[in-house]
Amino acid sequence: PPPPPPPRRKTKKMMRCVRRLGASQGKKVVLKRWFSNLGIGDLRGETVGCCVSGGLDSRTVSSRLKDAGAHVMGFCADLDQPDEDDIMDVKKKMAPCGVETFIVDLKDDIAEMAFEVIKAQARYDGGYWNTTGLARVVTVRGLLDAMEKQGCTVLSHGATGRGNDQIRFERYTNVLKPGMKVYAPWRDPELLVSFPGRKQMADYLMSKGIEAEVGAKKRYSTDANLAGLSHEAEDLEYLTTSSRIVQPTMTCWPEDAPDNVEKVEVVFKKGYAVKINGKDVTPLEAMRTANEIGGRNGLGMSNAMENRVIGTKSRGVYEAPGMELLGYCLSQVYQCVLDKRSSDLFNYMSKFVAGQIYDGRYFDPSTRAALNAIDTLASRADGKVEVSLYKGTAMIDSISEVPHTLYVEEFASMEADEGEQEGLNPSSAQGFVEVQRCEATALANAGHICARRPVIEDSS
């Protein structure tokens, strides 16, 4: 007899049909958790690792999870956040909720990730350094390891159901720890009804004897780490609002920068900064130094309307002074060592990697393959770059010590070359020009050439 047909895969559409059928028969249908969003009622007895910042949201969710019968632990990533005076304060803020909080030191990890993005020149939509996207790679990877050591069975994150971070947190959890469940409190209808605003959160905490304040409404929200800051939401959602309402943390507006030029020297090895102003630096030291230098000179402020993963547009104002300084200097080395086709390939890979990081796909095989290609192209990116910084701009002073440079002064010169027999002989160009003439005349004779194109097409 023929073998039985393979079992049909249960798709999301099938799951919805099963739910409807169960509801019509007055039955509650329980499905496997990867086909449905976890609700707070599903977490009784689970050990939940909450990604916390010590803010009102973190304390509210942690306390509510405890009320639901979950064992809750807090986890916070130390990303050398410039807007945190003392990251250990997070433990103190979470303590009144009865939640033990672990601070996971990821400063070196975020510095190394920033270096990888700089090497790839991976700017996202609008040409800005996507510092939040790269931070999510480091945060989820680092916190998952810490949660697993503490026996957590569920990761809870505080991302909203409107943005990119929900996708990043959950996709990275799914690919790194497929057995770890994910709870998204701000997609849980029960919590959305209970806490429609910050006032309700504060009231809930105070009813439990936990001190809480709503605080004054902010004009925008900020996400910060060593690589940079992202400012968005609230007043910045209106395109008529100036980006200059943002009060920079890591950098400054150009008019507030010093009136004098500051000179900086950066040495690169295989696409990585290894010295700044003559001093050997680790990635963490390099980022801190570059942030300080670039920041006081007004580098790295940008405004962009990016395309979100979920298909909507988002407006943000961004700070990344260190990445801008190091990224600009490295780009000058790349111009020396990459030939035309290598540059084209590099630019494509750079854009691809930026999109993958933004979409929460850093660990995908295609991203790894693109980064491996960039490693190959960057393997000759050695050199010393000297720049002058002035009020938000960087200007090249010199590029030197580039052993693999393709720039040959004798070939580039318009002056006569004593060694023309070995170098570029202008007479040799005659044949090349004649070969080009064949194509040019063929296009012209076949009617493919339009000498003047109308600026506005006649739609009638």
Short mmCIF file of C-alpha atoms in Angstrom, two decimals:
data_model
loop_
_atom_site.label_atom_id
_atom_site.label_comp_id
_atom_site.label_asym_id
_atom_site.label_seq_id
_atom_site.Cartn_x
_atom_site.Cartn_y
_atom_site.Cartn_z
CA PRO A 1 0.00 0.00 0.00
CA PRO A 2 1.19 3.60 -0.58
CA PRO A 3 2.71 5.35 2.44
CA PRO A 4 0.37 7.60 4.40
CA PRO A 5 0.50 11.32 3.50
CA PRO A 6 2.71 13.49 5.72
CA PRO A 7 0.89 15.33 8.50
CA ARG A 8 -0.23 18.85 7.57
CA ARG A 9 1.55 21.69 9.27
CA LYS A 10 -0.55 23.74 11.61
CA THR A 11 -0.46 27.27 10.30
CA LYS A 12 -1.57 30.41 12.08
CA LYS A 13 -4.68 30.47 9.89
CA MET A 14 -5.53 26.94 11.00
CA MET A 15 -5.00 27.97 14.61
CA ARG A 16 -7.48 30.80 14.23
CA CYS A 17 -10.01 28.42 12.71
CA VAL A 18 -9.55 26.01 15.63
CA ARG A 19 -10.13 28.83 18.10
CA ARG A 20 -13.31 29.93 16.35
CA LEU A 21 -14.59 26.38 16.22
CA GLY A 22 -13.90 25.90 19.91
CA ALA A 23 -15.62 29.16 20.78
CA SER A 24 -18.71 28.24 18.75
CA GLN A 25 -18.95 24.99 20.73
CA GLY A 26 -18.47 26.78 24.05
CA LYS A 27 -15.04 25.23 24.60
CA LYS A 28 -11.73 26.81 25.49
CA VAL A 29 -9.07 25.66 23.06
CA VAL A 30 -5.51 25.59 24.44
CA LEU A 31 -2.83 25.89 21.76
CA LYS A 32 0.92 25.58 21.93
CA ARG A 33 2.48 28.78 23.11
CA TRP A 34 4.31 29.58 19.87
CA PHE A 35 0.98 30.02 18.11
CA SER A 36 -0.40 32.52 20.61
CA ASN A 37 0.73 35.49 22.63
CA LEU A 38 1.32 34.64 26.27
CA GLY A 39 -1.08 36.33 28.67
CA ILE A 40 -0.31 37.17 32.26
CA GLY A 41 -2.62 34.37 33.36
CA ASP A 42 -0.33 31.85 31.66
CA LEU A 43 2.68 32.75 33.80
CA ARG A 44 1.69 31.32 37.18
CA GLY A 45 4.57 29.17 38.43
CA GLU A 46 6.94 30.37 35.68
CA THR A 47 10.30 31.96 36.45
CA VAL A 48 10.18 35.22 34.54
CA GLY A 49 13.26 37.26 33.70
CA CYS A 50 12.15 40.88 33.25
CA CYS A 51 14.28 43.26 31.21
CA VAL A 52 14.16 46.27 33.53
CA SER A 53 15.38 49.85 33.70
CA GLY A 54 14.00 50.72 37.13
CA GLY A 55 11.36 53.02 35.65
CA LEU A 56 7.62 53.12 36.22
CA ASP A 57 6.91 50.52 33.52
CA SER A 58 9.48 48.05 34.86
CA ARG A 59 8.22 48.24 38.43
CA THR A 60 4.58 47.99 37.36
CA VAL A 61 5.06 44.93 35.17
CA SER A 62 7.30 43.16 37.71
CA SER A 63 4.82 43.74 40.53
CA ARG A 64 1.86 42.65 38.42
CA LEU A 65 3.67 39.46 37.41
CA LYS A 66 4.29 38.65 41.07
CA ASP A 67 0.59 39.16 41.78
CA ALA A 68 -0.13 36.66 39.00
CA GLY A 69 1.91 33.98 40.75
CA ALA A 70 5.12 34.19 38.76
CA HIS A 71 8.59 34.11 40.27
CA VAL A 72 10.16 37.33 38.98
CA MET A 73 13.78 38.40 38.59
CA GLY A 74 15.03 41.61 37.01
CA PHE A 75 17.87 41.89 34.50
CA CYS A 76 19.46 45.12 33.33
CA ALA A 77 22.20 45.51 30.72
CA ASP A 78 25.11 47.80 31.56
CA LEU A 79 25.79 49.34 28.15
CA ASP A 80 27.75 52.29 29.53
CA GLN A 81 24.60 54.41 29.17
CA PRO A 82 25.59 58.10 29.14
CA ASP A 83 22.26 59.14 30.70
CA GLU A 84 22.77 56.90 33.77
CA ASP A 85 24.79 58.37 36.64
CA ASP A 86 25.01 54.97 38.35
CA ILE A 87 23.61 51.82 36.73
CA MET A 88 23.47 50.19 40.17
CA ASP A 89 20.60 52.54 41.03
CA VAL A 90 18.38 50.19 39.00
CA LYS A 91 18.76 47.54 41.72
CA LYS A 92 17.66 50.08 44.35
CA LYS A 93 14.64 51.15 42.30
CA MET A 94 13.50 47.56 41.81
CA ALA A 95 14.07 46.45 45.41
CA PRO A 96 10.74 47.84 46.80
CA CYS A 97 8.94 45.57 44.33
CA GLY A 98 10.55 42.53 45.95
CA VAL A 99 12.45 41.77 42.76
CA GLU A 100 16.09 40.67 42.82
CA THR A 101 17.84 42.47 39.97
CA PHE A 102 21.01 41.44 38.16
CA ILE A 103 23.16 44.04 36.40
CA VAL A 104 24.88 42.35 33.47
CA ASP A 105 28.14 44.03 32.41
CA LEU A 106 28.01 44.31 28.62
CA LYS A 107 30.20 47.39 28.15
CA ASP A 108 32.90 45.55 26.20
CA ASP A 109 30.25 43.78 24.14
CA ILE A 110 28.54 47.02 23.08
CA ALA A 111 31.92 48.57 22.21
CA GLU A 112 32.87 45.59 20.04
CA MET A 113 29.46 45.66 18.35
CA ALA A 114 29.86 49.38 17.63
CA PHE A 115 33.28 48.62 16.10
CA GLU A 116 31.74 45.98 13.86
CA VAL A 117 29.09 48.42 12.63
CA ILE A 118 31.72 51.11 12.04
CA LYS A 119 33.86 48.66 10.07
CA ALA A 120 30.81 47.81 7.96
CA GLN A 121 29.89 51.53 7.64
CA ALA A 122 26.37 50.25 8.33
CA ARG A 123 24.25 53.40 8.48
CA TYR A 124 20.50 52.89 8.21
CA ASP A 125 17.67 54.76 6.47
CA GLY A 126 18.47 58.46 6.27
CA GLY A 127 22.18 57.79 6.83
CA TYR A 128 22.21 57.60 10.63
CA TRP A 129 24.00 55.19 12.94
CA ASN A 130 21.32 52.80 14.24
CA THR A 131 22.64 52.60 17.78
CA THR A 132 19.42 51.19 19.27
CA GLY A 133 19.33 48.30 16.79
CA LEU A 134 22.91 47.28 17.49
CA ALA A 135 22.30 47.56 21.24
CA ARG A 136 19.44 45.07 21.05
CA VAL A 137 21.83 42.45 19.65
CA VAL A 138 24.07 42.86 22.68
CA THR A 139 21.27 43.23 25.23
CA VAL A 140 19.24 40.16 24.29
CA ARG A 141 22.28 37.92 23.85
CA GLY A 142 23.78 39.02 27.17
CA LEU A 143 20.58 38.93 29.22
CA LEU A 144 19.50 35.57 27.83
CA ASP A 145 22.72 33.98 29.07
CA ALA A 146 22.23 35.53 32.51
CA MET A 147 18.57 34.49 32.65
CA GLU A 148 19.38 30.92 31.70
CA LYS A 149 21.92 30.71 34.53
CA GLN A 150 19.21 31.79 36.98
CA GLY A 151 16.73 29.21 35.68
CA CYS A 152 14.35 31.59 33.93
CA THR A 153 11.76 30.03 31.63
CA VAL A 154 10.26 33.26 30.27
CA LEU A 155 11.79 36.52 29.04
CA SER A 156 9.61 39.60 29.54
CA HIS A 157 10.40 42.79 27.64
CA GLY A 158 8.85 46.23 27.81
CA ALA A 159 8.65 47.04 24.10
CA THR A 160 5.38 48.41 22.77
CA GLY A 161 3.27 46.76 20.09
CA ARG A 162 3.87 49.65 17.71
CA GLY A 163 7.62 49.66 17.21
CA ASN A 164 10.67 47.68 16.17
CA ASP A 165 11.99 46.53 19.53
CA GLN A 166 9.25 43.95 20.10
CA ILE A 167 10.43 42.19 16.93
CA ARG A 168 14.10 42.45 17.86
CA PHE A 169 13.63 41.14 21.40
CA GLU A 170 11.49 38.22 20.32
CA ARG A 171 13.35 37.23 17.17
CA TYR A 172 16.70 37.24 18.95
CA THR A 173 15.21 35.20 21.78
CA ASN A 174 13.73 32.74 19.28
CA VAL A 175 16.98 32.21 17.37
CA LEU A 176 19.32 32.14 20.38
CA LYS A 177 17.17 30.26 22.92
CA PRO A 178 14.28 28.58 21.05
CA GLY A 179 13.06 26.98 24.28
CA MET A 180 12.68 30.32 26.09
CA LYS A 181 9.14 31.70 26.17
CA VAL A 182 8.53 35.41 25.59
CA TYR A 183 6.01 37.63 27.34
CA ALA A 184 5.16 41.06 25.90
CA PRO A 185 3.18 42.89 28.61
CA TRP A 186 2.30 45.82 26.38
CA ARG A 187 0.60 43.51 23.91
CA ASP A 188 -1.35 41.76 26.68
CA PRO A 189 -4.98 42.99 26.56
CA GLU A 190 -5.34 42.57 30.33
CA LEU A 191 -2.45 44.92 31.10
CA LEU A 192 -3.46 47.37 28.38
CA VAL A 193 -6.89 47.68 29.99
CA SER A 194 -5.50 47.89 33.54
CA PHE A 195 -2.78 50.43 32.72
CA PRO A 196 -3.86 52.75 29.90
CA GLY A 197 -1.49 55.45 31.17
CA ARG A 198 1.26 56.30 33.61
CA LYS A 199 -1.18 57.59 36.25
CA GLN A 200 -2.79 54.14 36.54
CA MET A 201 0.66 52.56 36.92
CA ALA A 202 1.60 54.97 39.71
CA ASP A 203 -1.73 54.43 41.48
CA TYR A 204 -1.25 50.66 41.32
CA LEU A 205 2.26 50.81 42.78
CA MET A 206 1.24 53.21 45.55
CA SER A 207 -1.65 50.90 46.46
CA LYS A 208 1.03 48.30 47.18
CA GLY A 209 3.09 50.69 49.28
CA ILE A 210 5.66 51.29 46.55
CA GLU A 211 6.65 54.91 46.06
CA ALA A 212 5.89 56.10 42.54
CA GLU A 213 5.60 59.38 40.69
CA VAL A 214 4.14 60.06 37.27
CA GLY A 215 6.50 62.98 36.73
CA ALA A 216 6.22 65.78 34.21
CA LYS A 217 5.40 64.81 30.66
CA LYS A 218 8.52 64.67 28.48
CA ARG A 219 8.71 66.19 25.01
CA TYR A 220 10.40 63.02 23.68
CA SER A 221 11.68 59.64 24.86
CA THR A 222 15.32 58.55 24.78
CA ASP A 223 17.15 55.24 24.43
CA ALA A 224 20.85 55.43 25.28
CA ASN A 225 23.98 53.31 25.17
CA LEU A 226 27.70 53.71 24.57
CA ALA A 227 27.23 53.91 20.80
CA GLY A 228 24.68 56.74 20.89
CA LEU A 229 21.22 58.01 21.76
CA SER A 230 17.89 57.80 19.94
CA HIS A 231 15.25 60.44 20.65
CA GLU A 232 11.72 59.89 19.38
CA ALA A 233 7.96 59.96 20.15
CA GLU A 234 5.81 62.64 21.82
CA ASP A 235 6.48 66.07 20.26
CA LEU A 236 8.99 64.67 17.76
CA GLU A 237 6.17 62.73 16.09
CA TYR A 238 5.03 66.00 14.52
CA LEU A 239 7.12 66.98 11.50
CA THR A 240 6.45 70.63 12.29
CA THR A 241 8.43 70.18 15.53
CA SER A 242 12.06 71.21 15.19
CA SER A 243 14.70 68.60 15.91
CA ARG A 244 16.36 71.29 17.98
CA ILE A 245 13.97 70.71 20.89
CA VAL A 246 16.35 67.85 21.74
CA GLN A 247 18.89 68.69 24.40
CA PRO A 248 21.97 66.65 23.39
CA THR A 249 23.56 64.37 25.96
CA MET A 250 26.65 63.03 24.17
CA THR A 251 27.22 65.81 21.67
CA CYS A 252 26.12 69.43 21.21
CA TRP A 253 24.52 71.60 18.58
CA PRO A 254 27.20 73.13 16.30
CA GLU A 255 26.76 76.69 17.57
CA ASP A 256 27.55 75.47 21.09
CA ALA A 257 30.82 73.83 20.01
CA PRO A 258 34.15 75.62 20.60
CA ASP A 259 35.21 78.35 18.18
CA ASN A 260 38.60 76.72 17.63
CA VAL A 261 39.63 73.77 15.44
CA GLU A 262 40.58 70.51 17.20
CA LYS A 263 42.93 68.10 15.45
CA VAL A 264 42.56 64.34 15.90
CA GLU A 265 44.70 61.41 14.74
CA VAL A 266 43.27 57.87 14.41
CA VAL A 267 45.22 54.75 13.40
CA PHE A 268 43.32 51.78 11.93
CA LYS A 269 44.25 48.13 11.60
CA LYS A 270 41.99 45.93 9.45
CA GLY A 271 39.14 48.41 9.83
CA TYR A 272 39.45 48.77 13.61
CA ALA A 273 40.68 51.87 15.44
CA VAL A 274 43.75 50.85 17.47
CA LYS A 275 45.20 54.25 18.37
CA ILE A 276 43.73 57.69 19.02
CA ASN A 277 46.09 60.66 19.30
CA GLY A 278 49.04 58.29 19.68
CA LYS A 279 47.54 56.21 22.49
CA ASP A 280 46.74 52.51 22.15
CA VAL A 281 43.02 51.89 22.77
CA THR A 282 40.68 48.96 23.30
CA PRO A 283 37.26 49.18 21.58
CA LEU A 284 35.71 50.45 24.83
CA GLU A 285 38.43 53.04 25.35
CA ALA A 286 38.22 54.08 21.70
CA MET A 287 34.46 54.61 21.85
CA ARG A 288 34.66 56.59 25.07
CA THR A 289 37.48 58.78 23.74
CA ALA A 290 35.82 59.31 20.36
CA ASN A 291 32.51 60.15 22.04
CA GLU A 292 34.21 62.77 24.18
CA ILE A 293 36.18 64.34 21.31
CA GLY A 294 33.39 64.17 18.75
CA GLY A 295 30.78 65.26 21.26
CA ARG A 296 32.45 68.48 22.33
CA ASN A 297 32.87 69.42 18.66
CA GLY A 298 29.22 68.88 17.72
CA LEU A 299 29.64 65.72 15.60
CA GLY A 300 27.01 63.06 15.13
CA MET A 301 23.63 64.83 15.33
CA SER A 302 21.12 63.69 12.72
CA ASN A 303 17.41 63.65 11.93
CA ALA A 304 15.82 60.79 10.00
CA MET A 305 12.42 59.43 9.02
CA GLU A 306 13.13 55.74 8.90
CA ASN A 307 11.09 52.83 7.58
CA ARG A 308 10.11 50.64 10.51
CA VAL A 309 10.08 46.85 10.37
CA ILE A 310 6.29 46.82 10.76
CA GLY A 311 5.84 49.04 7.70
CA THR A 312 5.22 52.46 9.24
CA LYS A 313 7.42 55.55 9.19
CA SER A 314 9.14 56.83 12.31
CA ARG A 315 10.88 60.14 12.92
CA GLY A 316 13.86 60.31 15.24
CA VAL A 317 16.73 62.55 16.26
CA TYR A 318 20.00 60.74 16.88
CA GLU A 319 23.35 61.30 18.58
CA ALA A 320 26.43 59.24 17.77
CA PRO A 321 29.53 61.44 17.98
CA GLY A 322 32.08 58.67 18.45
CA MET A 323 30.72 56.50 15.67
CA GLU A 324 30.59 59.48 13.33
CA LEU A 325 34.20 60.44 14.07
CA LEU A 326 35.63 56.94 13.72
CA GLY A 327 33.32 56.05 10.83
CA TYR A 328 34.34 59.12 8.84
CA CYS A 329 38.05 58.55 9.40
CA LEU A 330 37.77 54.89 8.39
CA SER A 331 35.86 55.80 5.24
CA GLN A 332 38.92 57.72 4.06
CA VAL A 333 41.09 54.62 4.43
CA TYR A 334 38.54 52.56 2.49
CA GLN A 335 38.73 55.08 -0.36
CA CYS A 336 42.45 54.40 -0.56
CA VAL A 337 42.37 50.60 -0.50
CA LEU A 338 39.17 49.54 -2.30
CA ASP A 339 39.02 49.34 -6.08
CA LYS A 340 35.84 50.33 -7.90
CA ARG A 341 34.17 46.92 -7.89
CA SER A 342 35.21 46.23 -4.31
CA SER A 343 33.69 49.58 -3.34
CA ASP A 344 30.44 48.72 -5.09
CA LEU A 345 30.28 45.36 -3.33
CA PHE A 346 31.21 46.92 0.02
CA ASN A 347 28.48 49.57 -0.30
CA TYR A 348 25.89 46.91 -1.08
CA MET A 349 26.97 44.75 1.86
CA SER A 350 27.05 47.78 4.14
CA LYS A 351 23.46 48.69 3.33
CA PHE A 352 22.40 45.05 3.66
CA VAL A 353 23.99 44.65 7.11
CA ALA A 354 22.41 47.91 8.31
CA GLY A 355 18.99 46.64 7.25
CA GLN A 356 19.53 43.25 8.87
CA ILE A 357 20.50 44.81 12.20
CA TYR A 358 17.55 47.15 12.05
CA ASP A 359 15.17 44.26 11.32
CA GLY A 360 16.47 42.11 14.17
CA ARG A 361 18.30 39.69 11.88
CA TYR A 362 21.89 40.09 13.00
CA PHE A 363 22.33 36.37 13.70
CA ASP A 364 20.88 35.24 10.35
CA PRO A 365 23.22 33.29 8.01
CA SER A 366 22.93 35.98 5.34
CA THR A 367 24.13 38.65 7.79
CA ARG A 368 27.07 36.48 8.79
CA ALA A 369 27.98 35.93 5.14
CA ALA A 370 27.85 39.67 4.43
CA LEU A 371 30.01 40.44 7.48
CA ASN A 372 32.52 37.81 6.36
CA ALA A 373 32.72 39.55 2.97
CA ILE A 374 33.25 42.89 4.70
CA ASP A 375 36.01 41.32 6.81
CA THR A 376 37.78 40.32 3.59
CA LEU A 377 37.48 43.80 2.09
CA ALA A 378 38.53 45.45 5.36
CA SER A 379 41.58 43.20 5.82
CA ARG A 380 43.74 45.78 3.99
CA ALA A 381 42.19 48.82 5.72
CA ASP A 382 45.33 49.91 7.61
CA GLY A 383 46.32 53.53 7.89
CA LYS A 384 46.58 56.76 9.85
CA VAL A 385 44.03 59.53 9.37
CA GLU A 386 44.37 63.07 10.68
CA VAL A 387 41.30 65.32 10.74
CA SER A 388 40.32 68.78 11.91
CA LEU A 389 37.01 69.11 13.76
CA TYR A 390 35.05 72.34 13.80
CA LYS A 391 31.45 72.92 14.81
CA GLY A 392 29.92 69.67 13.63
CA THR A 393 32.18 69.03 10.64
CA ALA A 394 35.28 66.90 10.09
CA MET A 395 37.87 67.86 7.46
CA ILE A 396 40.74 65.68 6.27
CA ASP A 397 44.24 66.91 6.99
CA SER A 398 46.21 63.85 5.90
CA ILE A 399 46.05 60.13 5.17
CA SER A 400 49.30 58.24 5.64
CA GLU A 401 50.86 54.89 6.51
CA VAL A 402 48.48 53.02 4.19
CA PRO A 403 50.61 50.09 2.96
CA HIS A 404 47.87 48.70 0.71
CA THR A 405 46.80 51.97 -0.91
CA LEU A 406 45.78 51.89 -4.56
CA TYR A 407 46.37 55.61 -4.86
CA VAL A 408 49.61 56.22 -6.79
CA GLU A 409 50.53 59.88 -7.02
CA GLU A 410 52.46 59.39 -10.28
CA PHE A 411 49.44 57.80 -11.94
CA ALA A 412 47.04 60.46 -10.65
CA SER A 413 49.22 63.44 -11.55
CA MET A 414 48.39 65.65 -14.53
CA GLU A 415 52.05 66.51 -14.85
CA ALA A 416 54.58 64.69 -17.03
CA ASP A 417 56.05 61.60 -15.39
CA GLU A 418 59.69 60.75 -15.82
CA GLY A 419 58.85 57.08 -15.50
CA GLU A 420 56.02 57.02 -18.04
CA GLN A 421 57.32 53.80 -19.56
CA GLU A 422 56.48 52.03 -16.28
CA GLY A 423 53.59 54.24 -15.22
CA LEU A 424 50.63 55.79 -17.03
CA ASN A 425 51.58 56.81 -20.55
CA PRO A 426 49.03 59.37 -21.85
CA SER A 427 49.50 58.09 -25.41
CA SER A 428 48.20 54.69 -24.34
CA ALA A 429 44.77 56.20 -23.67
CA GLN A 430 44.20 56.63 -27.44
CA GLY A 431 43.18 53.01 -27.94
CA PHE A 432 40.87 53.03 -24.95
CA VAL A 433 39.11 56.17 -26.19
CA GLU A 434 38.67 54.65 -29.66
CA VAL A 435 37.10 51.51 -28.18
CA GLN A 436 34.66 53.71 -26.27
CA ARG A 437 33.85 55.55 -29.51
CA CYS A 438 32.45 52.36 -31.05
CA GLU A 439 29.75 52.06 -28.39
CA ALA A 440 29.00 55.80 -28.39
CA THR A 441 28.44 56.02 -32.14
CA ALA A 442 26.36 52.82 -32.16
CA LEU A 443 24.02 54.30 -29.52
CA ALA A 444 23.77 57.59 -31.43
CA ASN A 445 23.10 56.01 -34.83
CA ALA A 446 20.43 53.71 -33.37
CA GLY A 447 18.51 56.65 -31.92
CA HIS A 448 19.11 55.83 -28.25
CA ILE A 449 20.53 59.23 -27.30
CA CYS A 450 18.36 62.12 -26.08
CA ALA A 451 20.34 65.36 -25.86
CA ARG A 452 17.77 67.20 -23.76
CA ARG A 453 15.21 65.56 -21.48
CA PRO A 454 12.13 67.53 -20.43
CA VAL A 455 12.12 68.32 -16.73
CA ILE A 456 8.34 67.88 -16.45
CA GLU A 457 6.63 65.25 -18.56
CA ASP A 458 3.42 66.25 -20.30
CA SER A 459 0.83 64.06 -18.57
CA SER A 460 -1.89 64.98 -21.09
#
